[in-house]
């Protein structure tokens, strides 16, 4: 156990090293004692454990079995035995990892932020930043959109004050309190592109927001020096000024943020050479959040939900809204002309669930805000400033390249988002089964019935029971999930056989999920062993080059539960070129799904997966209902 004092020191070190403060001067206040309390472990949460080598090896072997033939399995067993034998390299690495864990609050936090996010060079758009679609609105006139936007800004400011005043209700998993640090990083945060490794800036004490329309960026002061927020009427007035001053298209500087991170970092260095641009960029980066007033999306055959998912994920391309963004900002609210509303968020500082909890707060606030009370005539001398950019010829060529690249990515993303209305999690609970595991097994069955081969399947499990905890992987593809899918497709199996197979698959998933939320999955531990080997100049052990590792971590189904009470849903692209993304929101009587696939891959289609998933959920419901009837 480490002492409280050591924890404080580690906190400061984590802040200094993990987040690599770019501008220590402007962020100096982060090191005030109040902020240490914010980021620190006020709940006395435990540190992330390191599983034993045998625990991980045993679980890993089981999880890779569906992907191997008999001889491959024998070979993998030999490699694992050698790795974990008393004199094997695995034990050396384990000792080194335990040493690291003993001297830090969370042995994974710094590594994870770097390897999963800041070192990742693909664009954040599509490859990393999810969209979150709010309950859809219908704006028939521009005024309705402006009023909604003003309410949303009021709601977001109210939420920020609630976070700052430590008034958010504590999130819990069962009886366990969860780490609340991610909430503190929602507002005022921005990623900054750098060659090879990006950085993150925190400016939660900023007092302005950015509104962008027709690619024109405006900085609006929404909080006065005395911390008084501007009124609904002030915001409304300023939004009207934005509309008046943004009728022409601005230079599409925002499109640069859709680029591959190394391309963007080169363009960024060119952009900020000019002091005018540098000031404008700094205002955007330091803002609390960004609000994008979008133009209509290009015509398509997409359903409204699917269109909304695309608008939130990428904005529709260079001719639509993709330049009407600054994708490095943690939170960008998206307000379409016709009533498509939602947000996109840059993933590195936070997981989806805190963003989803914020969404419920905002939607509730918007529903209940009494704007008459907020129409008081109190004078507010907030300022609105149009941000100017000078675009050099070199920047113009970067913009042309970025336009081409984002348009290619946009064309390649296939989305099918829908609400499954036949039942929700209440039905599954009546069957005494875990709703989350039920949905995961339905996805396994859906994949199998399309492709007739096991699909490696990632589900995020929150490890926020631990200080600075983020996620562990639940490997949802199991011996039992494949046995169930095969049983369902086997005409010789009885309903009773199928129900037994279903329950075994669900139980096996639930067991893995419980272990993962407690920090005992296999993926983060193996990552730790790999990274500690690299740090110590130790040759990569064979376990990481064995086909079992490659196949079981080529996640063809990338999923997470992101729950909101409101009728919203999160959505994102697949993790692999031949895979699916499937984010879901299980509500009591329905389930919202955001399904994605890449157009370029001939074997996959979002709609094919959606249809297979709907059928799978229906089939699973029916066998349970029939077996119950048979018992009566
Ligand atoms: N019989 C009856 N009810 C059951 C049951 C059973 N056998 N098993 C579970 N339930 C109930 C639970 O008690 C719970 O009830 P509640 O709605 O009253 O709270 C409900 O069903 C849901 O439980 P379950 O579906 O098993 O799982 P979960 O909601 O706890 O979710 C995880 C499991 C893994 C998704 C969750 O722990 C988690 O980690 N979420 C975060 C995921 C994440 O990080 N997403 C963002 C990625 S960007």
Coordinates of C-alpha atoms in Angstrom, one line a residue, residues 193 251-257 259 262-278 280-281 326 388-404:
X193 CA -1.2 17.6 -32.6
X251 CA -11.7 29.4 -44.8
X252 CA -12.0 25.6 -44.0
X253 CA -9.2 25.6 -41.5
X254 CA -11.1 23.2 -39.2
X255 CA -10.8 20.5 -41.9
X256 CA -7.1 20.2 -40.9
X257 CA -8.2 18.6 -37.6
X259 CA -6.2 14.6 -40.8
X262 CA 1.4 13.6 -38.3
X263 CA 0.0 15.4 -41.3
X264 CA -2.0 17.6 -39.0
X265 CA 1.0 18.3 -36.8
X266 CA 2.9 19.6 -39.8
X267 CA 0.0 21.7 -41.0
X268 CA -0.4 22.9 -37.4
X269 CA 3.2 24.1 -37.2
X270 CA 2.6 26.1 -40.4
X271 CA -0.7 27.4 -39.2
X272 CA 0.6 28.8 -35.9
X273 CA 3.6 30.5 -37.5
X274 CA 1.3 33.5 -38.0
X275 CA 0.5 35.3 -34.7
X276 CA -3.1 36.0 -35.8
X277 CA -3.6 32.3 -36.4
X278 CA -1.8 31.4 -33.2
X280 CA -7.3 32.2 -32.9
X281 CA -6.1 28.6 -32.4
X326 CA -12.3 21.4 -34.3
X388 CA -9.6 35.4 -38.0
X389 CA -7.2 33.2 -39.9
X390 CA -4.6 34.0 -42.5
X391 CA -4.3 31.0 -44.9
X392 CA -0.9 30.8 -46.7
X393 CA -0.4 28.9 -50.0
X394 CA 1.3 26.1 -48.0
X395 CA -1.8 25.9 -45.8
X396 CA -4.0 25.9 -48.8
X397 CA -2.3 22.8 -50.1
X398 CA -2.6 21.1 -46.7
X399 CA -6.4 21.9 -46.8
X400 CA -6.8 20.4 -50.3
X401 CA -5.1 17.2 -49.1
X402 CA -7.2 17.1 -45.9
X403 CA -10.4 17.6 -48.0
X404 CA -9.5 14.6 -50.2

